[in-house]
Coordinates of C-alpha atoms in Angstrom, one line a residue:
M1 CA 0.0 0.0 0.0
S2 CA 1.4 3.4 -1.0
A3 CA 2.1 6.0 1.7
Q4 CA -0.3 9.0 1.8
P5 CA 1.3 12.4 1.5
I6 CA 1.5 14.3 4.8
S7 CA -0.5 17.6 4.6
S8 CA 1.3 20.8 5.7
A9 CA -2.0 22.5 6.5
P10 CA -2.5 23.4 10.2
Q11 CA -4.5 20.8 12.2
P12 CA -6.9 21.4 15.1
H13 CA -4.2 20.2 17.6
D14 CA -1.7 22.7 16.2
P15 CA -0.9 25.4 18.7
D16 CA -1.3 28.0 16.0
F17 CA -4.6 26.7 14.7
T18 CA -6.9 28.9 16.8
A19 CA -4.9 32.0 16.3
A20 CA -4.4 31.7 12.5
H21 CA -7.7 30.0 11.5
P22 CA -10.2 30.1 14.3
P23 CA -13.0 27.4 14.0
A24 CA -16.3 28.6 12.7
S25 CA -17.8 28.1 16.2
K26 CA -15.5 30.9 17.6
P27 CA -15.4 34.5 16.5
D28 CA -12.2 35.8 15.0
P29 CA -10.8 38.2 17.7
T30 CA -9.4 40.5 15.0
L31 CA -12.8 40.9 13.4
E32 CA -14.4 41.4 16.8
S33 CA -11.9 44.2 17.5
N34 CA -12.6 45.8 14.2
A35 CA -16.3 45.6 14.7
S36 CA -15.9 47.2 18.2
Q37 CA -13.9 50.0 16.7
R38 CA -16.6 50.6 14.1
R39 CA -19.3 50.7 16.8
L40 CA -17.2 53.2 18.8
S41 CA -16.7 55.4 15.7
A42 CA -20.4 55.3 14.9
T43 CA -21.3 56.2 18.5
S44 CA -18.8 59.1 18.5
A45 CA -20.1 60.4 15.2
A46 CA -23.7 60.3 16.4
A47 CA -22.7 62.1 19.6
A48 CA -20.9 64.8 17.6
A49 CA -23.9 65.3 15.4
E50 CA -26.3 65.6 18.3
L51 CA -24.0 68.1 20.0
S52 CA -23.9 70.2 16.8
R53 CA -27.7 70.2 16.6
L54 CA -28.0 71.2 20.3
T55 CA -25.5 74.0 20.0
V56 CA -27.4 75.5 17.1
R57 CA -30.6 75.6 19.2
L58 CA -28.9 77.1 22.1
Q59 CA -27.1 79.7 20.1
Q60 CA -30.4 80.9 18.6
A61 CA -31.8 81.3 22.1
T62 CA -29.2 83.8 23.3
R63 CA -29.6 87.5 23.0
Q64 CA -27.2 90.5 22.9
F65 CA -27.7 93.9 24.5
P66 CA -25.4 96.7 23.3
D67 CA -24.1 99.3 25.8
F68 CA -25.0 97.3 28.8
P69 CA -24.1 97.7 31.6
S70 CA -22.0 100.6 30.3
P71 CA -21.3 102.2 26.8
G72 CA -19.2 100.1 24.5
I73 CA -20.1 96.7 26.2
L74 CA -22.0 94.1 24.2
F75 CA -23.8 92.1 26.9
E76 CA -24.4 88.3 26.2
D77 CA -27.7 87.2 27.7
I78 CA -28.0 83.5 28.3
L79 CA -31.0 83.7 30.6
P80 CA -33.6 82.7 27.8
I81 CA -32.0 79.2 27.9
F82 CA -33.1 78.8 31.6
A83 CA -36.6 80.2 30.9
S84 CA -37.3 77.1 28.8
P85 CA -37.3 73.6 30.3
A86 CA -36.5 72.2 26.8
L87 CA -33.5 74.5 26.3
H88 CA -32.3 74.0 29.8
E89 CA -32.3 70.2 29.1
A90 CA -30.6 70.8 25.8
L91 CA -27.8 72.7 27.6
V92 CA -27.2 70.0 30.1
R93 CA -27.2 67.4 27.5
A94 CA -24.8 69.3 25.2
L95 CA -22.3 69.7 28.1
E96 CA -22.8 66.0 29.1
L97 CA -21.9 65.0 25.5
H98 CA -18.8 67.1 25.4
I99 CA -17.5 65.9 28.8
S100 CA -18.2 62.2 28.0
Q101 CA -16.1 62.5 24.8
S102 CA -13.3 64.8 26.0
H103 CA -12.7 64.2 29.7
Q104 CA -12.5 61.5 32.4
K105 CA -15.6 61.4 34.5
P106 CA -15.4 64.2 37.0
D107 CA -15.9 63.6 40.7
V108 CA -16.7 67.3 41.3
I109 CA -18.1 70.2 39.3
V110 CA -17.0 73.5 40.6
G111 CA -19.2 76.5 39.7
L112 CA -18.2 80.1 39.9
E113 CA -20.4 82.8 41.4
A114 CA -22.8 83.6 40.2
R115 CA -24.0 82.3 36.8
G116 CA -21.9 79.1 37.1
F117 CA -24.6 78.3 39.7
L118 CA -27.3 78.3 37.0
F119 CA -26.2 75.1 35.3
G120 CA -23.4 73.7 37.5
P121 CA -25.7 71.8 39.9
S122 CA -27.8 70.4 37.0
L123 CA -24.7 69.2 35.2
A124 CA -23.3 67.7 38.3
L125 CA -26.5 65.8 39.0
R126 CA -26.5 64.4 35.4
L127 CA -22.9 63.3 35.7
G128 CA -23.3 61.8 39.1
A129 CA -20.8 64.3 40.5
A130 CA -20.7 66.6 43.5
F131 CA -21.3 70.3 43.1
V132 CA -19.0 72.8 45.0
P133 CA -19.4 76.5 44.7
V134 CA -16.6 79.1 44.5
R135 CA -17.9 82.4 46.0
K136 CA -16.7 85.9 46.6
K137 CA -14.7 86.3 49.9
G138 CA -16.8 86.4 53.0
K139 CA -19.9 84.5 51.7
L140 CA -19.0 81.0 52.7
P141 CA -19.0 79.7 56.3
G142 CA -16.3 77.7 58.0
P143 CA -12.7 77.3 57.1
C144 CA -12.0 78.4 53.5
E145 CA -9.1 78.7 51.0
T146 CA -8.7 82.0 49.3
A147 CA -7.3 83.1 45.9
G148 CA -7.0 86.6 44.5
Y149 CA -7.5 87.8 41.0
Q150 CA -7.3 91.1 39.1
K151 CA -10.3 93.0 38.0
E152 CA -10.5 96.1 35.9
Y153 CA -10.4 98.3 39.0
G154 CA -8.4 96.5 41.6
E155 CA -8.2 93.0 43.1
D156 CA -11.0 90.7 44.2
F157 CA -11.0 87.3 46.0
F158 CA -12.6 84.0 45.6
Q159 CA -13.1 81.4 48.3
I160 CA -13.9 77.7 48.5
Q161 CA -14.7 75.7 51.6
S162 CA -11.7 73.7 52.8
D163 CA -13.5 70.4 52.8
G164 CA -15.2 71.0 49.4
I165 CA -12.7 68.9 47.5
K166 CA -10.8 65.8 48.6
P167 CA -7.2 65.1 47.5
G168 CA -7.1 63.3 44.2
Q169 CA -10.7 64.0 43.2
K170 CA -11.1 64.9 39.5
V171 CA -12.6 68.4 39.0
L172 CA -14.1 70.4 36.2
V173 CA -14.6 74.2 36.6
V174 CA -17.6 75.7 34.9
D175 CA -18.9 79.3 34.4
D176 CA -21.0 81.1 31.9
I177 CA -18.5 83.3 30.1
I178 CA -14.7 83.5 30.0
A179 CA -13.5 87.1 29.6
T180 CA -10.0 88.0 30.9
G181 CA -9.7 84.5 32.6
G182 CA -8.7 85.9 36.0
S183 CA -11.6 84.5 38.0
A184 CA -11.4 81.1 36.4
A185 CA -7.7 80.9 37.0
A186 CA -8.3 81.8 40.7
A187 CA -10.9 78.9 40.9
G188 CA -8.4 76.5 39.3
S189 CA -5.8 77.5 41.8
L190 CA -8.2 76.8 44.7
V191 CA -8.9 73.3 43.3
K192 CA -5.2 72.6 43.3
K193 CA -4.8 74.0 46.8
L194 CA -7.2 71.4 48.1
G195 CA -5.4 68.6 46.2
G196 CA -7.9 68.2 43.4
T197 CA -6.9 67.1 39.9
L198 CA -8.0 69.8 37.5
L199 CA -9.5 68.2 34.3
G200 CA -10.3 71.4 32.6
Y201 CA -12.6 74.4 32.3
V202 CA -16.0 74.5 30.6
F203 CA -17.8 77.8 29.6
L204 CA -20.9 78.6 27.7
M205 CA -19.3 81.5 25.8
E206 CA -15.9 83.1 25.3
L207 CA -14.9 86.7 24.6
D208 CA -12.0 85.7 22.3
F209 CA -10.5 89.2 21.9
L210 CA -9.7 89.3 25.6
K211 CA -7.5 86.1 25.3
G212 CA -8.5 84.8 28.7
R213 CA -7.8 81.2 28.1
A214 CA -4.1 82.1 27.9
K215 CA -4.2 82.4 31.7
L216 CA -5.6 78.9 32.2
D217 CA -3.4 75.8 32.7
A218 CA -5.9 73.1 31.8
P219 CA -8.0 72.4 28.7
V220 CA -10.6 75.0 27.9
Y221 CA -13.9 74.3 26.1
T222 CA -16.5 76.8 25.0
L223 CA -19.9 75.6 24.0
L224 CA -21.3 78.6 22.1
S225 CA -19.8 81.3 19.9
S226 CA -20.2 84.9 21.1
Q227 CA -20.0 88.5 19.8
E228 CA -20.8 87.3 16.3
K229 CA -24.5 87.9 15.7

């Protein structure tokens, strides 16, 4: 009887069999990884599209008032957003989308007096984070940390309660508008004094010509454009 030729094809007992040619009953890990990446890309694209739609709605709701509170000032009014439950929800959702794509999950949202209080607590609740206020000097009880910042006519001071942030907690600072950046920088310094990890700053609008973000030492995000209507 003639000898049969020995096949060089990998056999099931071959150590390389599963890796090179997985059996039909088991998924190819490479294909699974590719599929996972495609799902992530699709999810990211959908989130970006939703964020874009929301920002258009929110932008259309804002108003501008020239020469308020003094001549030459163009006042950005975001209050119509909070007059509408649907727009308020759109704002919180838009910020949630940005944060989920761009940052680690924060442990604490720090809101600046006073308009950072309008949406900071709602955002913190949505993210499952704590909310901690930063207020003008003398408005918070108990032991506080203090940081000064320059205003147009002199110096002002921000404070945060000393037990507001625990060492190592991840923190986002939020406010309505970034102008010169001094107050936001002071809030960031307070976060660091308490041992927090500053993930970044989130604003609804930015007065670009004042170049306030140059004073900030963490990523800065602005949801809406300003001074352009």
